[in-house]
mmCIF file of C-alpha atoms in Angstrom:
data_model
loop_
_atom_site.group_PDB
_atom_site.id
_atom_site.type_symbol
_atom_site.label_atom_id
_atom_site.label_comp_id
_atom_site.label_asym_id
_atom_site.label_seq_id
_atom_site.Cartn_x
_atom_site.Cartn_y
_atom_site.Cartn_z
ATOM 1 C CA UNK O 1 0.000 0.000 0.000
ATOM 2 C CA UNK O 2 0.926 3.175 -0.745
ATOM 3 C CA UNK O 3 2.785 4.948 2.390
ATOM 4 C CA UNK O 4 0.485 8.224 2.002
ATOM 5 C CA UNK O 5 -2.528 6.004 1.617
ATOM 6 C CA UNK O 6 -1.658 3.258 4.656
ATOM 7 C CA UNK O 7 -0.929 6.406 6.868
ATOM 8 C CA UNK O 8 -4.193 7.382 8.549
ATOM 9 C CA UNK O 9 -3.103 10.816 8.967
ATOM 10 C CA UNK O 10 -4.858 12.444 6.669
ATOM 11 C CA UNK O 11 -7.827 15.080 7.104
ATOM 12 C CA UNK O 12 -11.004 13.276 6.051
ATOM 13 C CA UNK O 13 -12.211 13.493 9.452
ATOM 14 C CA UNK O 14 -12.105 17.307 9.785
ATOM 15 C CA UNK O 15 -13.593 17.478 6.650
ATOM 16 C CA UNK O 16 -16.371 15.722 7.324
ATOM 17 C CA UNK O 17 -17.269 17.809 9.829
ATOM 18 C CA UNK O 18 -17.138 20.599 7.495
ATOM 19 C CA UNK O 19 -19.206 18.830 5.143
ATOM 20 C CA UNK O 20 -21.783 18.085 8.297
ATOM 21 C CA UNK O 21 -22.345 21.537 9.487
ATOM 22 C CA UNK O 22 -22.714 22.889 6.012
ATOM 23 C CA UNK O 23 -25.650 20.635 5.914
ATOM 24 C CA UNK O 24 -27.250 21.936 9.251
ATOM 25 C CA UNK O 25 -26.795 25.234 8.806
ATOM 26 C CA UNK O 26 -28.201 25.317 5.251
ATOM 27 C CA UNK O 27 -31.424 23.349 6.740
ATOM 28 C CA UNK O 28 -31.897 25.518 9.332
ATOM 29 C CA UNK O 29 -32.096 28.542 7.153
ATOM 30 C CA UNK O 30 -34.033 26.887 4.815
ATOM 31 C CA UNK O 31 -36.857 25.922 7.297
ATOM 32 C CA UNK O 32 -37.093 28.929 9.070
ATOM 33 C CA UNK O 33 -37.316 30.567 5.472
ATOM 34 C CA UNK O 34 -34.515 33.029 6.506
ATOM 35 C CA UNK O 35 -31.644 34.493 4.887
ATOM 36 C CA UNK O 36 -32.370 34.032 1.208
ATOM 37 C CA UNK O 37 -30.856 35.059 -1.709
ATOM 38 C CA UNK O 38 -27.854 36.565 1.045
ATOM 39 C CA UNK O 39 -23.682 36.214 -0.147
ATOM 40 C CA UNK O 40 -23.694 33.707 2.547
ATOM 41 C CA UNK O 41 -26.361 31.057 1.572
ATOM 42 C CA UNK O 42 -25.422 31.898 -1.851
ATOM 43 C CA UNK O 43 -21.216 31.183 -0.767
ATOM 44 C CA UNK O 44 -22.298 27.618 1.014
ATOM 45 C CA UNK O 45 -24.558 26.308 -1.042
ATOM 46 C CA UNK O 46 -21.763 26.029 -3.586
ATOM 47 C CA UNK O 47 -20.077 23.380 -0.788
ATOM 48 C CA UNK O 48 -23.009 20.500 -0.855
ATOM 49 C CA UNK O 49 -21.747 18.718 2.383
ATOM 50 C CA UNK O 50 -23.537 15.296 0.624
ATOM 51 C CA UNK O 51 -21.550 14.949 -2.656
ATOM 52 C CA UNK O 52 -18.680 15.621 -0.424
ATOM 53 C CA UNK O 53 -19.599 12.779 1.667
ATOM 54 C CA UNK O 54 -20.631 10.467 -1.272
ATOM 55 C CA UNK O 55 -17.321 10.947 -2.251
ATOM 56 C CA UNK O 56 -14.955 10.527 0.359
ATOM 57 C CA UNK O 57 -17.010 7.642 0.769
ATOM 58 C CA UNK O 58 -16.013 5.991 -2.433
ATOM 59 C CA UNK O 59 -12.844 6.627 -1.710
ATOM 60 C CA UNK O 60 -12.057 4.563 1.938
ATOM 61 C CA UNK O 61 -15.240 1.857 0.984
ATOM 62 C CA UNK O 62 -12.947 1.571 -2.021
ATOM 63 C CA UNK O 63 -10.113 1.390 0.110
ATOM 64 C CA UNK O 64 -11.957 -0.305 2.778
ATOM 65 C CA UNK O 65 -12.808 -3.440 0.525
ATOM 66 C CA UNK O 66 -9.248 -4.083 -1.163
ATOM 67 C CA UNK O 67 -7.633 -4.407 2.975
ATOM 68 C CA UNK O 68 -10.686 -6.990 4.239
ATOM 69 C CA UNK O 69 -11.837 -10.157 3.782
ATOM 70 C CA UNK O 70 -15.846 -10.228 2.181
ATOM 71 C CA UNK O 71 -16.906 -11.232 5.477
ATOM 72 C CA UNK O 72 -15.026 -8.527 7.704
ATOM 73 C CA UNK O 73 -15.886 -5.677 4.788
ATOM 74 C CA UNK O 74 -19.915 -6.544 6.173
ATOM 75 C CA UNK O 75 -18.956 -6.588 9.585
ATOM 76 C CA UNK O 76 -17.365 -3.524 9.287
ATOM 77 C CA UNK O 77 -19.837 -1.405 7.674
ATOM 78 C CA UNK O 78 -22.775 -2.585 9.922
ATOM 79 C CA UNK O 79 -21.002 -1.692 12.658
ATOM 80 C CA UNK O 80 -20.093 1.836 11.361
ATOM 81 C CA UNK O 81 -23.489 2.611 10.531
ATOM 82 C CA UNK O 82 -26.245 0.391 12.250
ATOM 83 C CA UNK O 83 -25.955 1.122 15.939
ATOM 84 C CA UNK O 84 -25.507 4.409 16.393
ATOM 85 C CA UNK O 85 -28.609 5.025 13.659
ATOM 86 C CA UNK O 86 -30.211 2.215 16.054
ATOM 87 C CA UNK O 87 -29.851 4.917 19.021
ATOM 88 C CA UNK O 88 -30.892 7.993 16.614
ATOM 89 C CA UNK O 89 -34.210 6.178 15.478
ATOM 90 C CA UNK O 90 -35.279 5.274 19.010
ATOM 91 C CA UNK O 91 -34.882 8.633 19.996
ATOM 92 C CA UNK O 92 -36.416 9.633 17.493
ATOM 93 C CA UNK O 93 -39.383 7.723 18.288
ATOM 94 C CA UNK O 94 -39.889 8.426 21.604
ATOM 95 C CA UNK O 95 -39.883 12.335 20.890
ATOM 96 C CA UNK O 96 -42.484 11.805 18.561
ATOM 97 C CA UNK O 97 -44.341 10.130 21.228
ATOM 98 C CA UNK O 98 -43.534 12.497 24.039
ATOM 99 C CA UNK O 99 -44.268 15.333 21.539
ATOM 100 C CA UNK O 100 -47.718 13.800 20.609
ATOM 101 C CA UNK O 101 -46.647 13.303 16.748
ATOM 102 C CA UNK O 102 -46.721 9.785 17.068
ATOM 103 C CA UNK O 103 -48.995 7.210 18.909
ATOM 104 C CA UNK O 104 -48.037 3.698 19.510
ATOM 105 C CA UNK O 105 -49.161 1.891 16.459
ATOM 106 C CA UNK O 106 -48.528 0.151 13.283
ATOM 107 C CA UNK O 107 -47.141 3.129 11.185
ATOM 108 C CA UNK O 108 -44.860 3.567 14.022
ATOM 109 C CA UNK O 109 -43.511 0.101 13.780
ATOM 110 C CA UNK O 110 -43.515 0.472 9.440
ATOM 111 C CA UNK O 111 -41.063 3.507 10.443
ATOM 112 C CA UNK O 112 -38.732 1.881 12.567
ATOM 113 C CA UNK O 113 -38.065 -1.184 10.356
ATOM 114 C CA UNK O 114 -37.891 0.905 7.415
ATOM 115 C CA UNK O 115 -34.940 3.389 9.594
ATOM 116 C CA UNK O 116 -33.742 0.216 10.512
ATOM 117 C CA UNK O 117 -33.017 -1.662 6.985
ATOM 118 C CA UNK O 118 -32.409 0.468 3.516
ATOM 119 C CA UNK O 119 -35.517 1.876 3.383
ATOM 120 C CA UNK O 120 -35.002 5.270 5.500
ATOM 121 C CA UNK O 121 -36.068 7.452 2.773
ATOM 122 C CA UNK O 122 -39.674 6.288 4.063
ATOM 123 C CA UNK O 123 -42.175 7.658 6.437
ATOM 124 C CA UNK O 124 -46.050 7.086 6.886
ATOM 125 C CA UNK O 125 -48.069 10.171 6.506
ATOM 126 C CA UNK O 126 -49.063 10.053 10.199
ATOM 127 C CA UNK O 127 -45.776 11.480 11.573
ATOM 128 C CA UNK O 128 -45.236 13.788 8.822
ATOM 129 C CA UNK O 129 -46.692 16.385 11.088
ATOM 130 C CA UNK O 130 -43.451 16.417 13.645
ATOM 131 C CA UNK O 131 -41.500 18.094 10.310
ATOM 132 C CA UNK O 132 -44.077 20.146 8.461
ATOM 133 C CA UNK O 133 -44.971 17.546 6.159
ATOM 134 C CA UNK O 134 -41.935 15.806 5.796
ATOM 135 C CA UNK O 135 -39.663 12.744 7.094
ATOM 136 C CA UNK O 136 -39.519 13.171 11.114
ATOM 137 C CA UNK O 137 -35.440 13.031 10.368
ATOM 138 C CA UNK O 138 -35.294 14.085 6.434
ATOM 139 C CA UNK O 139 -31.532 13.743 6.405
ATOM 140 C CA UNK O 140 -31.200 10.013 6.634
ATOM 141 C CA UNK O 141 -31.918 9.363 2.494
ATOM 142 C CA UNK O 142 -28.546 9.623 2.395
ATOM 143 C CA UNK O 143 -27.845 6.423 4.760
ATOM 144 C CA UNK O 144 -30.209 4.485 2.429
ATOM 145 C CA UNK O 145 -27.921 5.458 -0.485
ATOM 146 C CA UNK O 146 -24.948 4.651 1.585
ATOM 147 C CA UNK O 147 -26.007 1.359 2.432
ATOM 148 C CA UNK O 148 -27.014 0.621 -1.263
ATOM 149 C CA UNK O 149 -23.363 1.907 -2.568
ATOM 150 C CA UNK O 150 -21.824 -0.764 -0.036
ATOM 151 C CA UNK O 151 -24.021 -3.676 -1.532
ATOM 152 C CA UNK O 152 -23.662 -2.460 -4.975
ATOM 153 C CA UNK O 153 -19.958 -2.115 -4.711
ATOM 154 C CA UNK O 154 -19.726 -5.692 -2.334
ATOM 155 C CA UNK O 155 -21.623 -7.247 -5.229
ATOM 156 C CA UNK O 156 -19.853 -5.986 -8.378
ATOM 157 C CA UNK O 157 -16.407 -6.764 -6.360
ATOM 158 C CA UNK O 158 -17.151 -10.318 -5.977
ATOM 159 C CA UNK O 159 -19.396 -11.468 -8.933
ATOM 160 C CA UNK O 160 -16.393 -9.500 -10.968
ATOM 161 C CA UNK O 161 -13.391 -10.827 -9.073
ATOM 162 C CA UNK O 162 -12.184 -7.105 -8.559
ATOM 163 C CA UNK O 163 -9.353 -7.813 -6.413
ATOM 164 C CA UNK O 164 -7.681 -9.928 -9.167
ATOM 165 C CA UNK O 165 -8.888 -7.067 -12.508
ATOM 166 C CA UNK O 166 -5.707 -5.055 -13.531
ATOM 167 C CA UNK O 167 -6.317 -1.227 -12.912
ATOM 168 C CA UNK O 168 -7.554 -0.128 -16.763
ATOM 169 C CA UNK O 169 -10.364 -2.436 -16.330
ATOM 170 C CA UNK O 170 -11.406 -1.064 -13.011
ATOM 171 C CA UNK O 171 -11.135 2.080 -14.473
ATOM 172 C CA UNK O 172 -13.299 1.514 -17.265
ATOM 173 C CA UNK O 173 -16.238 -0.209 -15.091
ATOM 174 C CA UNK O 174 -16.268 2.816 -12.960
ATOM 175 C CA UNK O 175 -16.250 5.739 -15.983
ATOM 176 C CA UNK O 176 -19.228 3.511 -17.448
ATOM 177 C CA UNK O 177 -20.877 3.150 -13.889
ATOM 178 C CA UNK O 178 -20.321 7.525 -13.593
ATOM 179 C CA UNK O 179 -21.823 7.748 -17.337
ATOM 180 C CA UNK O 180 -24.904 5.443 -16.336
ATOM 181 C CA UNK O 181 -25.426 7.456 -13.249
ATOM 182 C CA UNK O 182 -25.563 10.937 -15.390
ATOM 183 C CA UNK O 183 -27.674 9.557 -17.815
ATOM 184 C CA UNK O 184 -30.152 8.055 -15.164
ATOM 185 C CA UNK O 185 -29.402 11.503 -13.512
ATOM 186 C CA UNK O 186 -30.675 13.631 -16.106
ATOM 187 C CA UNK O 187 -33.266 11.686 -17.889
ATOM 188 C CA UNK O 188 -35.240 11.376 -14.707
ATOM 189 C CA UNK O 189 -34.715 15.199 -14.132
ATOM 190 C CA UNK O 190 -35.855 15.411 -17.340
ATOM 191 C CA UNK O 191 -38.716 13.249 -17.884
ATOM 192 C CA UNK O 192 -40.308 12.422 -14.737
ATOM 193 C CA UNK O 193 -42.346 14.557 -12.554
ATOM 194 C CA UNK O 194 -40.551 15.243 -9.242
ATOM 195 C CA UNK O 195 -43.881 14.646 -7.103
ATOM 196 C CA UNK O 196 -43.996 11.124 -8.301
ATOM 197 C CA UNK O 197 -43.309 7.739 -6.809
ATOM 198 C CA UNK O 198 -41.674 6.565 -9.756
ATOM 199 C CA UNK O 199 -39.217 9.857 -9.249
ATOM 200 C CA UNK O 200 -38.555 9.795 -5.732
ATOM 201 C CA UNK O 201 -37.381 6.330 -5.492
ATOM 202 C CA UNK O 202 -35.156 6.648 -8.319
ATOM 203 C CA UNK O 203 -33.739 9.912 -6.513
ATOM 204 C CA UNK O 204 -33.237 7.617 -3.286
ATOM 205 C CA UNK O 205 -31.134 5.181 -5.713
ATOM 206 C CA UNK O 206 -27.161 5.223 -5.822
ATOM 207 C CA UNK O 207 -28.310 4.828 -9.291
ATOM 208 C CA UNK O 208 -28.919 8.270 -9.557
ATOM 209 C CA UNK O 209 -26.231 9.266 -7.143
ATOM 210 C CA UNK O 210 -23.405 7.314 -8.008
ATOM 211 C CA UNK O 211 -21.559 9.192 -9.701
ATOM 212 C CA UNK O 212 -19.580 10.943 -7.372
ATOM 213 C CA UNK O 213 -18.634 7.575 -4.752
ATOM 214 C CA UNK O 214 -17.846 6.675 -8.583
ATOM 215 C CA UNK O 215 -15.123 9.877 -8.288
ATOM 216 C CA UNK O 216 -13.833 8.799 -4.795
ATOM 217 C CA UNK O 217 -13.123 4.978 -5.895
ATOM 218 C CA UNK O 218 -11.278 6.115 -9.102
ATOM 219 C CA UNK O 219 -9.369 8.859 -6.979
ATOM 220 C CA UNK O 220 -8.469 5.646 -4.875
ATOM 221 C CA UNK O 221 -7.402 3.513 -7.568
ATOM 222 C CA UNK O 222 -5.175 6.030 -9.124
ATOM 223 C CA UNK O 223 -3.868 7.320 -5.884
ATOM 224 C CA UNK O 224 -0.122 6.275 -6.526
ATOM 225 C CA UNK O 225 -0.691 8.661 -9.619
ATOM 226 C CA UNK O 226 -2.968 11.193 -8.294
ATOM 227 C CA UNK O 227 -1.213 12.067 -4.975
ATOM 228 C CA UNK O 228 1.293 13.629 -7.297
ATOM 229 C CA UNK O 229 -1.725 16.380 -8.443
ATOM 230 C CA UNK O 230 -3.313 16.544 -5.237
ATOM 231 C CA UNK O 231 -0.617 15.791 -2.065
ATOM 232 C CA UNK O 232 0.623 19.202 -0.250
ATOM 233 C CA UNK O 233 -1.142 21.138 -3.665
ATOM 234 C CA UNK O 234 -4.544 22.407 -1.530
ATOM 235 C CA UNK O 235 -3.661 26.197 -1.922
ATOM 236 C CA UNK O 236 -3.245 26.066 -5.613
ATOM 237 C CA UNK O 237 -6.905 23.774 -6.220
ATOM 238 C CA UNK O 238 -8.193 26.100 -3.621
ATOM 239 C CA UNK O 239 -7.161 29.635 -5.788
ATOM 240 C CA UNK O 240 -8.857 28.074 -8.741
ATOM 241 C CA UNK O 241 -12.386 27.249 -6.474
ATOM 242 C CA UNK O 242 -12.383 30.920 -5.278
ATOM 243 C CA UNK O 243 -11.683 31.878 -8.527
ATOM 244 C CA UNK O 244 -15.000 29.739 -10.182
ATOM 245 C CA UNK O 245 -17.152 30.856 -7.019
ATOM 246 C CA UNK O 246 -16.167 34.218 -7.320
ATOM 247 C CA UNK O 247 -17.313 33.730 -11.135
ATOM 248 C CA UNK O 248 -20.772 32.098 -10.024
ATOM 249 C CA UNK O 249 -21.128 34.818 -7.641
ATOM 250 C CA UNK O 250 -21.019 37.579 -9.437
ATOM 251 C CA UNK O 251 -22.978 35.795 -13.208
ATOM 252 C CA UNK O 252 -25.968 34.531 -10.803
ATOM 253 C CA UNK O 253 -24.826 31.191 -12.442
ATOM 254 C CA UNK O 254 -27.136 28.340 -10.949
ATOM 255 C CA UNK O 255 -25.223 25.406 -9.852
ATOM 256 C CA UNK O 256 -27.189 22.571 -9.259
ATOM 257 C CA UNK O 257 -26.212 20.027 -6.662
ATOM 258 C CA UNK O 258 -28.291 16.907 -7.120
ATOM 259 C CA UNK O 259 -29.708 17.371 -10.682
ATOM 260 C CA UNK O 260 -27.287 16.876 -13.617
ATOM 261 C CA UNK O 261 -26.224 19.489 -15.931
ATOM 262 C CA UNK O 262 -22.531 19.828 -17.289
ATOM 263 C CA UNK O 263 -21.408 22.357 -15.781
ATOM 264 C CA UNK O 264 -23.166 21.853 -12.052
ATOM 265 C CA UNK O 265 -20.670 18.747 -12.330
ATOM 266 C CA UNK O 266 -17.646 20.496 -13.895
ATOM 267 C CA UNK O 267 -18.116 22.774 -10.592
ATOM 268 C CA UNK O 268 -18.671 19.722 -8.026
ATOM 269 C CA UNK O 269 -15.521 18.441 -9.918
ATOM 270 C CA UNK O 270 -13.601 21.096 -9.227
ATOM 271 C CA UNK O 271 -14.659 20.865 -5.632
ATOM 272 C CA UNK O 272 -14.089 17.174 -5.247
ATOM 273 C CA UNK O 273 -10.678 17.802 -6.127
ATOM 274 C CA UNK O 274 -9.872 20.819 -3.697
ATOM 275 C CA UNK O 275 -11.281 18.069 -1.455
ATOM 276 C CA UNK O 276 -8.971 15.640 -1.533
ATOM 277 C CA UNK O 277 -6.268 17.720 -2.042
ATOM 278 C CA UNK O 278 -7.050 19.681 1.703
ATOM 279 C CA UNK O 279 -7.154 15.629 2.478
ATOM 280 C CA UNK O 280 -3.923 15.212 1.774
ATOM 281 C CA UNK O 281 -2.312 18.336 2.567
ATOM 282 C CA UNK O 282 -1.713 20.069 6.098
ATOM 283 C CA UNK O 283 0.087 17.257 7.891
ATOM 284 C CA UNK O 284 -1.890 16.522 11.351
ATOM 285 C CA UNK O 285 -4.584 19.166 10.842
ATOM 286 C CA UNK O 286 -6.904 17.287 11.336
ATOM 287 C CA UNK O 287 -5.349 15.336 14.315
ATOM 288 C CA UNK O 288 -4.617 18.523 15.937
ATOM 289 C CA UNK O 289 -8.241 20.077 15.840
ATOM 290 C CA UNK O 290 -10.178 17.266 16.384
ATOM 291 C CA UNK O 291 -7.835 14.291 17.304
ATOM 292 C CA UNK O 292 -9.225 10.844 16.595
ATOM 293 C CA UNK O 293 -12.805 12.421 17.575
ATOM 294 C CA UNK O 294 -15.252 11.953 14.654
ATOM 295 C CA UNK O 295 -18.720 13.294 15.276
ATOM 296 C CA UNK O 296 -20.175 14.408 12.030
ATOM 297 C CA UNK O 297 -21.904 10.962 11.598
ATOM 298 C CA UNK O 298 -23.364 11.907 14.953
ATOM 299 C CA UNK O 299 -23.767 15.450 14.396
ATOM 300 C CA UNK O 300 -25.614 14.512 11.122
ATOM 301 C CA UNK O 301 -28.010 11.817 12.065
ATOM 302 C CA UNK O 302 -29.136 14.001 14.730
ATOM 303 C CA UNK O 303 -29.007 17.331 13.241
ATOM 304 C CA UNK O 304 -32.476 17.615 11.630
ATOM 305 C CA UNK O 305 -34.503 16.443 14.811
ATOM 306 C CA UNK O 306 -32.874 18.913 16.699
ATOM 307 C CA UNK O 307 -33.670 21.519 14.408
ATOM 308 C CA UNK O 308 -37.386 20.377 14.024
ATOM 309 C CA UNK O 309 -37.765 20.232 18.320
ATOM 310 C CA UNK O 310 -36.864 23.803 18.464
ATOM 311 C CA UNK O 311 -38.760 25.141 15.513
ATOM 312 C CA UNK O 312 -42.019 23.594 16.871
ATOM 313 C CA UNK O 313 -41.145 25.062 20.309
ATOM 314 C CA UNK O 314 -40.792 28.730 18.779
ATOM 315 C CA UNK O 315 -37.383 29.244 19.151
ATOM 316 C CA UNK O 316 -36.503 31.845 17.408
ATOM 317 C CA UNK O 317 -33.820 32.615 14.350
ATOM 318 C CA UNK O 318 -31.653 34.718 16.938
ATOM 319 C CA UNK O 319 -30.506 30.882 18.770
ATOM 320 C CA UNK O 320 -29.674 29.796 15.677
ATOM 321 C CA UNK O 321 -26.117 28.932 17.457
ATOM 322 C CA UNK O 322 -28.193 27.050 20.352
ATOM 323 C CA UNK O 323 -29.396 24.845 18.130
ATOM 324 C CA UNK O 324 -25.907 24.076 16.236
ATOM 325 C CA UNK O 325 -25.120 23.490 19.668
ATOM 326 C CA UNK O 326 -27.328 21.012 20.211
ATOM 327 C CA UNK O 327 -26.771 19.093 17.545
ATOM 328 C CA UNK O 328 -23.307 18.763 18.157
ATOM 329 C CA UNK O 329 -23.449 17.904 21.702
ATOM 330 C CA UNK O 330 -25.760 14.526 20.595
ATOM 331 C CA UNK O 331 -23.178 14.284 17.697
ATOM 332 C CA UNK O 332 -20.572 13.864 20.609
ATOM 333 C CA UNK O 333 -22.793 11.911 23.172
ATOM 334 C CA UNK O 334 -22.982 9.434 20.077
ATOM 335 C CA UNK O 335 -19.308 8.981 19.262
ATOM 336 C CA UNK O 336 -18.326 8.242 22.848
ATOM 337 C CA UNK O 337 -21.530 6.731 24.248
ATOM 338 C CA UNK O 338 -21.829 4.561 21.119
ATOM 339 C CA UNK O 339 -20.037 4.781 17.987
ATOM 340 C CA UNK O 340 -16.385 4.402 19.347
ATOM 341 C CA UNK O 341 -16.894 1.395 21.340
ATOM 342 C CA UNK O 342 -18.428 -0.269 18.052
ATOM 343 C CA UNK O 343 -15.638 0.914 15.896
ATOM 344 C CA UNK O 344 -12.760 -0.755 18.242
ATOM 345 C CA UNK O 345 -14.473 -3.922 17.287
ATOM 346 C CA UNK O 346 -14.461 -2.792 13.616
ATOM 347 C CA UNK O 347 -10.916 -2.328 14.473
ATOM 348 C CA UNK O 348 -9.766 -5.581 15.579
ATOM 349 C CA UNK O 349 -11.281 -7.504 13.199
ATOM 350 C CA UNK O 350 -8.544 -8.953 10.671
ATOM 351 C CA UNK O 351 -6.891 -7.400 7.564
ATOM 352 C CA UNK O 352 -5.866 -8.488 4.495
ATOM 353 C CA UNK O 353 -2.027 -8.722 4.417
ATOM 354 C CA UNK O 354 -0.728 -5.627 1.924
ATOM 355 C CA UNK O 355 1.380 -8.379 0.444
ATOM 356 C CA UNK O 356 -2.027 -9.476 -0.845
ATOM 357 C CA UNK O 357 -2.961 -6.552 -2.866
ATOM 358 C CA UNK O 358 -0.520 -4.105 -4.869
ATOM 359 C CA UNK O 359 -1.786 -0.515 -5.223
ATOM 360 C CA UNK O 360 -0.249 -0.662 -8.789
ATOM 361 C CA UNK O 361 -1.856 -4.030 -10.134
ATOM 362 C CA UNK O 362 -5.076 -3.311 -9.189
#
């Protein structure tokens, strides 16, 4: 493995942080139905904390998948994922029922299993009322397409052999797999009413958002290349983004973050890129701000229920900061109440000898 790449050092988990509160703050704004059309909203919405996510995701699942056996790989991601979100739901649910959204019933048990399996995009109209009409905890689509890119990439590794494919033909799967996603992307944006069933569960598909976990895997399997472009190089990928923003800024160009268009994903390119490059760059940032603390999975799960409590209790716009507070005080009451004793298990569980795999075979 390639020393950069074994070294854990690197900056991912400050940066999803970043990514996290990006995504609370822009929800909070947007449900209070404050702040619009300001510099600032118009500044972060040009960082979509999700693609930024979805990618880095591609990149260490990628990663993640080459360095385990098939069985540990599962282990591994269920762990990651399933018991903190097991926490978050039940919480969930009994704020709904404290609240008097929810009574005990069968559409409460629907919800659970479907927060519970790969089906979180769901809700029952009954507790729609806790979030104006929406999911009780809107954010956790994502974890549904998370948990489908870790089956679809589990399956297409083994029913392809991937750890035994030389590199140009794992390059050439993925570019197709990117193309397919674009073209599912756009056609559905194109030709399908937004309000629809059919629409909505093809938005909820990582067939619609693969393609940028599609980025992060080919950014992994060209990292003995790419670290050349993107290692120690953040300030110069960064004076190029400010350059483009300052460009969108000032044209009123619309960049679109979930909906295809060419140039929406020449921009989220661009930003990918600076991405990994701030990964990569700043030896022990990361370490040094946040040390081997990672809340943003916390942080995010919880984010949008905290958010929803204090809008129904009239807090007002001016405690904005109370309830970024919030949410990151559950974010950190989840990584040491719950999430880091599950990932020292993930931990121990057994490698795959680097003498297995070489970075440049692939």
């Amino acid at each position: 493995m390639d020393a950069l790449l074994a070294n854990r050092n690197n900056n991912f988990n400050l940066i999803r942080l970043l990514a996290c509160l990006q995504v609370m703050v822009l929800h909070t704004y947007n449900l209070y139905d404050v702040g619009e059309n300001t510099l600032f909203l118009d500044v972060l919405w040009l960082f979509p904390g999700v693609i930024i996510f979805f990618s880095i995701s591609g990149f260490l699942i990628a990663k993640s998948f080459d360095y385990s056996s098939p069985n540990s790989f599962c282990r591994k991601r269920i762990l990651r994922i399933f018991p903190a979100l097991t926490v978050n739901v039940f919480v969930t649910c009994l704020l709904l029922l404290y609240l008097g959204y929810a009574t005990l019933n069968s559409d409460l048990l629907k919800f659970v299993l479907a927060q519970l399996t790969i089906f979180q995009f769901y809700t029952p109209e009954s507790l729609k009322g806790f979030a104006q009409g929406h999911h009780p905890n809107g954010a956790l689509w994502t974890i549904s397409v998370e948990l489908q890119f870790y089956a679809l990439y589990f399956a297409f590794a083994r029913l392809l052999s991937w750890k035994k494919r030389d590199l140009f033909f794992k390059n050439s799967l993925v570019v197709v797999l990117i193309i397919l996603s674009c073209t599912i992307n756009y056609l559905a944006n194109r030709f399908l009413d937004g309000s629809t069933i059919t629409y909505k569960l093809i938005f909820n598909s990582v067939f619609y958002n693969f393609s940028f976990f599609g980025v992060g895997i080919l950014f992994y399997l060209n990292f003995s290349r790419a670290k050349k472009l993107f290692a120690n190089t953040f300030s110069i990928w960064a004076t190029a983004l400010v350059a483009i923003i300052c460009m969108i800024v000032y044209t009123n160009t619309s960049i679109s973050r979930y909906s295809y268009n060419h140039l929406s994903f020449a921009y989220l390119l661009l930003l990918i890129f600076t991405v990994f490059s701030l990964a990569f760059s700043f030896k022990n940032l990361s370490n040094n701000i946040l040390g081997n603390i990672d809340i943003s999975y916390g942080t995010y799960i919880y984010h949008v229920v905290i958010i929803h409590v204090f809008y129904n209790s009239g807090v007002s716009p001016n405690y904005f900061l109370l309830i970024y507070a919030a949410s990151i005080l559950c974010g950190t009451l989840s990584w040491f109440g719950i999430e880091q004793y599950f990932l020292r298990k993930k931990d121990k569980l057994p490698p795959i000898s680097p003498k297995a795999i070489s970075p440049n075979k692939k």
